[in-house]
Structures are given as structure tokens and as C-alpha cells.
Short mmCIF file of C-alpha atoms and ligand atoms in Angstrom, two decimals:
data_model
loop_
_atom_site.label_atom_id
_atom_site.label_comp_id
_atom_site.label_asym_id
_atom_site.label_seq_id
_atom_site.Cartn_x
_atom_site.Cartn_y
_atom_site.Cartn_z
CA MET B 1 -0.28 -38.79 -138.14
CA ILE B 2 2.68 -37.39 -134.59
CA HIS B 3 1.77 -42.00 -133.97
CA LYS B 4 2.41 -42.77 -137.05
CA ASN B 5 5.84 -39.34 -137.13
CA ARG B 6 6.97 -41.12 -134.19
CA GLN B 7 6.76 -44.45 -135.30
CA ILE B 8 8.99 -43.42 -138.66
CA SER B 9 11.69 -41.82 -136.14
CA LYS B 10 11.23 -44.95 -133.98
CA GLN B 11 12.72 -46.72 -136.64
CA PHE B 12 14.96 -44.49 -137.59
CA CYS B 13 16.67 -44.54 -134.71
CA ILE B 14 16.46 -48.74 -134.97
CA LEU B 15 17.96 -48.49 -137.93
CA ILE B 16 20.71 -46.18 -137.15
CA PHE B 17 21.84 -47.56 -134.31
CA ILE B 18 21.52 -51.35 -135.97
CA ILE B 19 24.36 -49.56 -138.17
CA LEU B 20 26.26 -48.47 -135.94
CA ILE B 21 26.66 -51.60 -133.91
CA TYR B 22 28.05 -52.77 -137.12
CA CYS B 23 30.29 -50.74 -137.92
CA LEU B 24 32.04 -50.67 -134.51
CA VAL B 25 32.32 -53.95 -134.95
CA GLY B 26 33.05 -53.63 -138.76
CA CYS B 27 36.20 -51.20 -137.84
CA SER B 28 37.77 -53.62 -134.07
CA PRO B 29 40.85 -55.12 -135.46
CA GLN B 30 40.36 -57.98 -136.85
CA LYS B 31 42.70 -60.94 -134.44
CA LYS B 32 45.31 -62.13 -137.51
CA LYS B 33 43.32 -64.70 -138.54
CA LEU B 34 46.10 -68.07 -138.64
CA SER B 35 46.18 -70.10 -142.25
CA GLN B 36 45.05 -73.71 -141.49
CA PHE B 37 48.87 -73.77 -142.66
CA GLU B 38 49.53 -72.04 -139.65
CA GLU B 39 47.12 -73.15 -137.60
CA ASP B 40 48.52 -77.08 -138.91
CA HIS B 41 51.94 -76.45 -139.21
CA GLY B 42 52.44 -73.66 -136.80
CA ILE B 43 54.03 -70.12 -137.07
CA ILE B 44 56.83 -69.04 -138.83
CA VAL B 45 59.55 -67.06 -136.12
CA GLY B 46 63.01 -65.81 -138.15
CA PHE B 47 65.43 -65.90 -134.85
CA SER B 48 68.59 -64.07 -135.71
CA GLN B 49 71.02 -65.24 -132.06
CA ILE B 50 74.71 -63.58 -132.28
CA GLY B 51 76.62 -65.78 -131.83
CA ALA B 52 77.69 -68.91 -129.98
CA GLU B 53 81.06 -66.35 -127.50
CA SER B 54 79.91 -67.42 -124.03
CA ALA B 55 78.04 -70.36 -122.41
CA TRP B 56 75.08 -67.86 -121.51
CA ARG B 57 74.49 -67.52 -125.70
CA THR B 58 74.10 -70.15 -126.23
CA CYS B 59 72.26 -71.68 -123.33
CA ASN B 60 69.71 -69.38 -124.39
CA THR B 61 69.26 -69.76 -128.18
CA ARG B 62 68.82 -73.41 -127.00
CA SER B 63 66.01 -72.33 -124.94
CA VAL B 64 64.74 -70.40 -127.56
CA GLN B 65 64.88 -73.43 -129.83
CA ASP B 66 63.61 -76.12 -127.09
CA ALA B 67 60.41 -73.79 -126.50
CA ALA B 68 59.77 -73.17 -130.37
CA ALA B 69 60.04 -77.20 -131.13
CA GLU B 70 58.02 -78.38 -127.79
CA ARG B 71 54.86 -74.88 -129.15
CA GLY B 72 55.70 -77.10 -132.93
CA VAL B 73 56.50 -73.35 -134.04
CA GLN B 74 58.99 -73.45 -136.83
CA LEU B 75 61.74 -71.24 -135.58
CA VAL B 76 64.02 -70.03 -139.07
CA TYR B 77 67.88 -69.58 -137.04
CA ASP B 78 70.64 -67.78 -138.17
CA ASN B 79 73.83 -67.60 -135.89
CA ALA B 80 74.99 -64.25 -137.26
CA GLU B 81 79.04 -64.66 -135.49
CA GLN B 82 79.41 -61.14 -133.82
CA LYS B 83 78.11 -59.22 -136.29
CA GLN B 84 75.12 -56.69 -136.97
CA GLU B 85 76.11 -57.09 -140.70
CA ASN B 86 74.65 -60.28 -140.49
CA GLN B 87 72.11 -59.63 -138.85
CA ILE B 88 71.09 -57.49 -140.82
CA LYS B 89 70.77 -60.16 -143.30
CA ALA B 90 69.83 -61.87 -142.05
CA LEU B 91 66.55 -60.06 -140.80
CA ARG B 92 65.64 -59.39 -144.47
CA SER B 93 66.11 -62.86 -145.75
CA PHE B 94 63.39 -63.14 -143.10
CA ILE B 95 61.44 -60.84 -145.14
CA ALA B 96 61.88 -62.69 -147.85
CA TYR B 97 61.11 -65.56 -146.28
CA GLN B 98 57.73 -64.00 -145.15
CA VAL B 99 57.57 -65.09 -141.96
CA ASP B 100 55.56 -64.49 -139.00
CA VAL B 101 57.32 -62.89 -136.68
CA ILE B 102 61.18 -61.43 -136.32
CA VAL B 103 62.88 -62.22 -133.16
CA PHE B 104 66.23 -60.99 -132.72
CA VAL B 105 69.19 -60.56 -129.88
CA PRO B 106 70.83 -56.75 -130.79
CA ILE B 107 73.97 -57.23 -131.16
CA VAL B 108 74.27 -52.76 -130.40
CA THR B 109 72.12 -50.45 -130.09
CA ASP B 110 72.24 -48.74 -133.17
CA GLY B 111 71.82 -48.81 -136.73
CA TRP B 112 68.36 -51.00 -136.62
CA ASP B 113 66.26 -48.15 -137.83
CA ASN B 114 66.21 -49.14 -141.63
CA VAL B 115 65.80 -52.64 -142.26
CA LEU B 116 62.55 -52.67 -139.41
CA GLN B 117 61.29 -50.05 -141.20
CA GLU B 118 61.36 -52.95 -144.09
CA ALA B 119 59.89 -55.27 -141.90
CA ARG B 120 56.43 -53.38 -140.64
CA ASP B 121 56.77 -52.38 -144.81
CA ALA B 122 56.07 -55.87 -144.94
CA GLY B 123 53.55 -56.28 -142.04
CA ILE B 124 55.89 -58.77 -140.17
CA PRO B 125 56.37 -57.91 -136.55
CA VAL B 126 59.42 -57.63 -134.09
CA LEU B 127 60.75 -58.71 -130.85
CA VAL B 128 62.97 -58.13 -129.19
CA THR B 129 64.92 -59.78 -127.01
CA ASP B 130 68.28 -59.68 -125.00
CA ARG B 131 69.52 -56.71 -125.64
CA LYS B 132 67.59 -53.47 -125.90
CA ILE B 133 67.92 -51.25 -128.89
CA ASP B 134 67.70 -47.01 -130.28
CA VAL B 135 65.42 -46.72 -133.26
CA ALA B 136 63.99 -43.16 -133.66
CA ASP B 137 60.55 -44.45 -134.05
CA PRO B 138 59.82 -47.53 -131.22
CA SER B 139 57.30 -48.63 -132.37
CA LEU B 140 59.36 -50.27 -134.79
CA TYR B 141 59.45 -52.79 -132.76
CA ALA B 142 56.53 -54.73 -130.98
CA GLY B 143 58.61 -55.03 -127.29
CA PHE B 144 61.08 -56.15 -125.21
CA ILE B 145 62.51 -59.08 -123.17
CA GLY B 146 64.59 -60.13 -121.25
CA THR B 147 67.80 -58.66 -118.52
CA ASP B 148 67.33 -55.44 -116.92
CA SER B 149 71.28 -54.05 -116.82
CA LEU B 150 71.07 -51.31 -114.54
CA LYS B 151 70.22 -53.63 -112.38
CA GLU B 152 72.76 -54.98 -112.73
CA GLY B 153 74.81 -52.80 -112.83
CA ARG B 154 73.34 -50.72 -109.37
CA ASN B 155 73.92 -54.97 -107.43
CA ALA B 156 77.42 -55.28 -108.21
CA GLY B 157 77.86 -51.92 -107.66
CA LEU B 158 75.71 -51.97 -104.00
CA PHE B 159 77.85 -55.56 -103.01
CA VAL B 160 81.04 -53.54 -103.70
CA VAL B 161 80.71 -50.87 -101.44
CA SER B 162 79.30 -52.86 -98.51
CA LYS B 163 82.79 -55.37 -99.13
CA PHE B 164 84.81 -52.29 -98.28
CA GLU B 165 82.33 -50.19 -95.94
CA ASN B 166 82.63 -53.22 -93.78
CA ALA B 167 86.33 -54.08 -94.21
CA ARG B 168 86.18 -50.18 -93.46
CA GLU B 169 84.86 -50.37 -90.43
CA HIS B 170 87.67 -52.00 -88.48
CA SER B 171 91.12 -50.85 -90.46
CA ALA B 172 92.81 -47.42 -89.54
CA GLU B 173 93.53 -46.67 -92.35
CA THR B 174 90.95 -45.86 -93.96
CA ASP B 175 91.48 -43.01 -95.93
CA ASP B 176 93.03 -45.73 -98.81
CA TYR B 177 90.96 -45.19 -102.38
CA ILE B 178 89.50 -48.90 -103.28
CA ASN B 179 90.97 -49.50 -106.34
CA ILE B 180 88.26 -50.25 -109.51
CA VAL B 181 88.73 -52.55 -112.75
CA GLU B 182 86.69 -52.99 -114.93
CA LEU B 183 86.50 -55.95 -118.16
CA PHE B 184 83.60 -54.43 -120.24
CA GLY B 185 81.02 -56.40 -122.63
CA THR B 186 80.89 -55.51 -125.99
CA GLU B 187 81.67 -51.59 -126.66
CA GLY B 188 77.99 -50.72 -127.61
CA SER B 189 76.20 -52.89 -126.05
CA SER B 190 72.83 -52.38 -124.54
CA VAL B 191 74.00 -55.02 -121.13
CA ALA B 192 77.04 -54.30 -120.83
CA ASN B 193 76.48 -49.85 -121.43
CA GLY B 194 73.67 -50.39 -118.34
CA ARG B 195 75.83 -52.71 -116.19
CA ALA B 196 78.74 -49.62 -116.38
CA GLU B 197 76.71 -46.92 -115.69
CA GLY B 198 74.63 -48.94 -112.56
CA PHE B 199 78.08 -49.63 -111.40
CA ARG B 200 78.76 -46.36 -111.25
CA GLU B 201 75.54 -45.42 -110.85
CA VAL B 202 76.69 -46.39 -106.91
CA LEU B 203 79.56 -45.58 -107.48
CA LYS B 204 79.27 -41.79 -107.38
CA ASP B 205 78.60 -40.87 -103.60
CA HIS B 206 80.92 -42.85 -102.48
CA PRO B 207 84.14 -41.07 -103.92
CA GLN B 208 87.04 -43.81 -102.05
CA TYR B 209 86.14 -46.00 -104.60
CA ARG B 210 87.42 -45.86 -108.37
CA ILE B 211 87.70 -47.07 -111.48
CA ILE B 212 91.62 -47.29 -112.49
CA TYR B 213 91.34 -49.37 -115.65
CA SER B 214 87.98 -50.26 -117.78
CA LYS B 215 88.54 -52.23 -121.64
CA SER B 216 86.00 -54.29 -123.08
CA GLY B 217 86.78 -57.82 -123.19
CA ASP B 218 84.46 -58.27 -125.91
CA PHE B 219 82.55 -61.18 -123.44
CA LEU B 220 85.05 -63.60 -124.52
CA ARG B 221 87.85 -65.36 -121.71
CA SER B 222 90.33 -65.46 -124.05
CA LYS B 223 89.35 -61.68 -124.19
CA GLY B 224 89.39 -62.06 -119.89
CA TYR B 225 92.71 -63.55 -119.77
CA GLU B 226 94.82 -61.06 -122.13
CA LEU B 227 93.01 -57.68 -120.21
CA ALA B 228 93.59 -59.80 -117.04
CA VAL B 229 98.07 -60.36 -118.01
CA GLU B 230 97.71 -56.56 -118.93
CA PHE B 231 96.47 -54.86 -116.07
CA LEU B 232 97.68 -57.01 -113.78
CA ASP B 233 101.21 -55.99 -115.32
CA MET B 234 100.40 -52.28 -114.87
CA TYR B 235 98.62 -51.99 -111.48
CA GLU B 236 99.85 -53.29 -108.75
CA ASP B 237 96.97 -52.23 -105.66
CA ILE B 238 93.92 -53.92 -107.50
CA ASP B 239 90.98 -53.92 -104.68
CA VAL B 240 88.41 -55.12 -106.84
CA ILE B 241 87.73 -56.67 -110.31
CA TYR B 242 84.13 -55.81 -112.17
CA SER B 243 83.21 -58.32 -115.33
CA HIS B 244 80.20 -57.87 -117.42
CA ASN B 245 81.11 -61.66 -117.46
CA ASP B 246 81.44 -65.12 -116.17
CA GLY B 247 82.81 -65.78 -119.96
CA MET B 248 86.12 -63.14 -118.77
CA THR B 249 86.58 -63.63 -115.42
CA LEU B 250 86.91 -66.85 -115.95
CA GLY B 251 89.54 -65.86 -118.60
CA VAL B 252 90.60 -63.40 -115.76
CA ILE B 253 91.11 -66.32 -112.48
CA GLU B 254 92.81 -68.37 -114.79
CA ALA B 255 96.17 -65.11 -116.09
CA MET B 256 95.54 -64.58 -112.08
CA GLU B 257 96.45 -68.37 -110.31
CA GLU B 258 99.25 -68.32 -113.13
CA ARG B 259 100.75 -65.84 -111.39
CA GLY B 260 100.43 -66.66 -107.71
CA LEU B 261 97.30 -65.05 -106.90
CA ARG B 262 94.07 -66.18 -105.47
CA PRO B 263 91.15 -65.09 -106.83
CA GLY B 264 88.43 -64.35 -104.90
CA LYS B 265 90.92 -63.05 -101.84
CA ASP B 266 94.37 -61.13 -103.35
CA ILE B 267 91.18 -58.81 -104.97
CA VAL B 268 87.79 -59.11 -104.59
CA ILE B 269 85.61 -60.12 -108.08
CA VAL B 270 82.28 -59.23 -108.86
CA THR B 271 80.91 -61.36 -111.84
CA ILE B 272 77.74 -61.21 -113.67
CA ASP B 273 75.42 -64.39 -115.02
CA ALA B 274 75.88 -67.00 -112.45
CA GLN B 275 76.93 -69.64 -115.42
CA GLN B 276 77.58 -73.42 -113.68
CA ALA B 277 81.77 -72.73 -113.40
CA ALA B 278 81.28 -69.16 -111.58
CA ILE B 279 78.81 -70.46 -109.31
CA ASP B 280 81.82 -73.73 -108.47
CA ALA B 281 83.62 -70.54 -108.35
CA LEU B 282 81.93 -68.23 -105.78
CA ARG B 283 81.50 -71.76 -103.34
CA GLU B 284 85.70 -72.26 -104.09
CA GLY B 285 85.80 -68.33 -102.53
CA LYS B 286 87.23 -67.38 -106.33
CA VAL B 287 84.42 -65.19 -107.04
CA ASN B 288 82.79 -63.33 -104.01
CA CYS B 289 79.27 -62.04 -106.06
CA VAL B 290 77.86 -64.57 -109.01
CA ILE B 291 75.27 -61.16 -110.41
CA GLU B 292 72.69 -63.70 -112.87
CA CYS B 293 71.88 -63.33 -115.74
CA ASN B 294 69.20 -65.75 -117.09
CA PRO B 295 69.34 -66.68 -119.97
CA LYS B 296 66.34 -69.04 -119.54
CA THR B 297 64.37 -66.86 -121.62
CA GLY B 298 62.34 -68.85 -124.56
CA PRO B 299 59.72 -70.75 -123.42
CA GLU B 300 58.01 -66.26 -122.53
CA ILE B 301 59.59 -65.16 -125.81
CA ILE B 302 57.69 -68.08 -128.09
CA LYS B 303 54.38 -67.27 -126.25
CA LEU B 304 54.97 -63.13 -127.00
CA ALA B 305 55.76 -64.49 -130.78
CA GLU B 306 52.79 -66.51 -130.99
CA ARG B 307 50.32 -63.42 -130.00
CA LEU B 308 52.51 -61.15 -131.59
CA ALA B 309 51.69 -64.03 -134.52
CA ALA B 310 47.98 -63.56 -133.72
CA GLY B 311 47.50 -59.76 -134.23
CA GLU B 312 47.53 -59.21 -129.98
CA SER B 313 49.48 -56.35 -128.43
CA ILE B 314 52.62 -57.44 -126.15
CA PRO B 315 54.16 -55.04 -122.96
CA ARG B 316 56.41 -52.77 -124.05
CA VAL B 317 59.19 -53.95 -121.80
CA GLN B 318 59.39 -57.17 -119.87
CA TYR B 319 62.33 -58.24 -117.19
CA VAL B 320 62.98 -61.80 -116.56
CA HIS B 321 63.14 -62.61 -113.11
CA GLU B 322 67.62 -62.84 -111.44
CA GLU B 323 68.96 -62.75 -108.10
CA VAL B 324 72.52 -62.06 -106.63
CA PHE B 325 74.79 -64.87 -105.04
CA TYR B 326 76.88 -63.40 -102.26
CA GLU B 327 79.93 -65.46 -100.90
CA THR B 328 77.63 -65.36 -97.12
CA ASP B 329 74.99 -67.56 -98.58
CA ASP B 330 74.06 -70.21 -97.90
CA LEU B 331 75.62 -72.17 -101.51
CA SER B 332 74.26 -75.95 -101.68
CA LEU B 333 70.92 -74.32 -101.81
CA ILE B 334 72.33 -72.64 -105.24
CA ALA B 335 70.10 -75.70 -108.06
CA PRO B 336 72.70 -76.96 -111.19
CA ARG B 337 72.66 -73.64 -113.35
CA GLY B 338 72.00 -76.31 -116.60
CA TYR B 339 75.23 -73.31 -118.28
O1 LIG P 401 75.53 -62.09 -119.93
C1 LIG P 401 76.95 -62.52 -121.44
C2 LIG P 401 76.56 -62.73 -123.26
O2 LIG P 401 73.54 -60.06 -123.77
C3 LIG P 401 73.04 -60.81 -121.27
O3 LIG P 401 76.16 -62.06 -123.89
C4 LIG P 401 73.70 -60.95 -122.41
C5 LIG P 401 75.44 -60.81 -121.71
C6 LIG P 401 75.97 -62.33 -121.46
O4 LIG P 401 78.11 -63.04 -124.26
O5 LIG P 401 77.60 -63.48 -122.07
#
């Protein structure tokens, strides 16, 4: 009898065990099986780009388009011409179109909660790239890939301090202020905010450095030129121009040379992006430090989009590798930039 009971309880245990295994396998998140259509035709990615305001931007767009074509990914591309409302419209059209993944460059940090909630309700994962967003519920997007703008700002500040600290050791007049003009990027954008914050973080320990003028040139060459005309009229003792992107810097150089001023000599210039024209200006001594911001993120973006389409998770934040080019470097070693 006892033997019989033992056998029954053993069979019962085995049964429970099988049910348990089945449940465990059954409950684990199923890899979203790509449909036959997706297998054959590749996934569909909705890509909302902010515009074409700089050589950096057009290179970034091309990088994503080329990577998508290479991977057989269908890219539904939208150029928002610098308007957030156009981007929101584009994201809504991607949702209606039922793309597999949405990739977008948020022109500014705020105002995305509603449309991202709509994407979530539609079961479409979202990848944020290049610039960051502030949303009440961070799980509204899967991850970010792009630049570390705070680090870029810090590198600009460190260069300025090292440049003048060296000069100070040798000059008698050590109690002068170092007057800085800042050309700010797009208002409300995470990159402009980060570049400004990182720069000020370094300067706060050096009270003799002061920002006497800071205005947004919206990352545009034309605005860089306009603002340069303005601040060169307003101030005679500018020591440094800190520009948030090369596009605006090229406008400044133009305005300075029109006035017979020597960019990089009469005024120290620090710029961000490292497009070819900025590297050429560095070689010509017209700028003193160029901080790279890498636009060629297409291959990584598409890889992350494919992972999201397959139901996989991705890193929350992924910063791209970036260099800093100093006037004292061997500049002959810098390879052509491609933008
Ligand atoms: O620095 C500038 C572009 O978001 C990092 O936007 C990007 C910036 C880049 O207009 O050239």
C-alpha cells in the first residue's frame, strides 16, 4: 500500500514539474516573430529628422538612409524643417502606417509625452537619437543613442582654461577677466543645454572667466554671421568665442575677416561638430579647438531598430565615440571628415 502511495505521489510530482516547465516556457516573452513579409522585405522604420540646418545634419540623415538600404530596412523618412509640430505629425503618420519601429531626433527636449503614449498604445517601440527628451514616463521610449553634449561642453571649457592658464603664467597682467562670447544652439534642445552646462561647469572653478554674451544662433551659419556682426559691434575686448556648432562658427569667421580681424589669433575660437570646413580652419589657425560630434550613427541606429523590431531590449543610453582636435595636434593625421 505504502509503495502504491509513494508511486502515486512520485507521478504527481512529475506531473507538477511538467506543468511548471510548460508555464515557464509559456510565460517568457516571446521573441516577436518577424512576419514572413518582414523577413522577405525587411522591417519598416519611421525616421523623423529635424531638418537640414547644417552639414552635420545632412551627414546624419545620409548615414541612416545608407545603413537602412544596406540592411534591406524600409525607411519612411520625414524632414520636419525645424518644427516640432511637424515631427509630431510625422510620428502620428508612422503610427497610422503601423511601422515596426520609430526612430526620431527630438528637436527640443519637451512636449513628446502624448505622441509617445500613442506609439506605445499602438505597440510601436521608439528609439531616440542625437538629442535627448524629458518625459514623465521614461519607459515611453526604449533607449537613446547619440552624443554626450555635457562632455563636449566640458571639453570646450577645459581647452579654454588650459589655453589661458598657460598664457597667464607668462603675462604680468594676471588680474584681467577672460571675456567669452557664446553662440548657443537651438533653444530648448538637449545638445545646446548640455554644451552650455558642461562649459559652465568647468568655468565655475575659474572666476576670472566670464560669459559676457550668449545668444542662440539656432545652429545656422547665417545666424552665426548676424550675431557676430552684433557682438563685434558691442564689445572690443572679446578673448574667446565658444560656438555650439561649426555652422555658426563659419559665419563668425566670415564676419571677423570682413572687419580685418584674425579669427583664432585676435580671438580664440572653440567649436563643435568637426566638419571638414572646421578642420580646414583649424589647420589654417582660424580656430583653436574643434570638438567632434559624430553624425555617422546610421549603422548603429539601424541595428538597434532591428533588435527592437525583434522584441529585444536595447541599452538605455549609448554614447558615440568622439574626439577633440587641438591646434597643437599633428593635424595632418586627421582623415577626411565626409561632412
Ligand atoms: O551639433 C549641429 C546640428 O544635434 C548634435 O545639431 C546635433 C547638432 C549639431 O545642427 O550641427
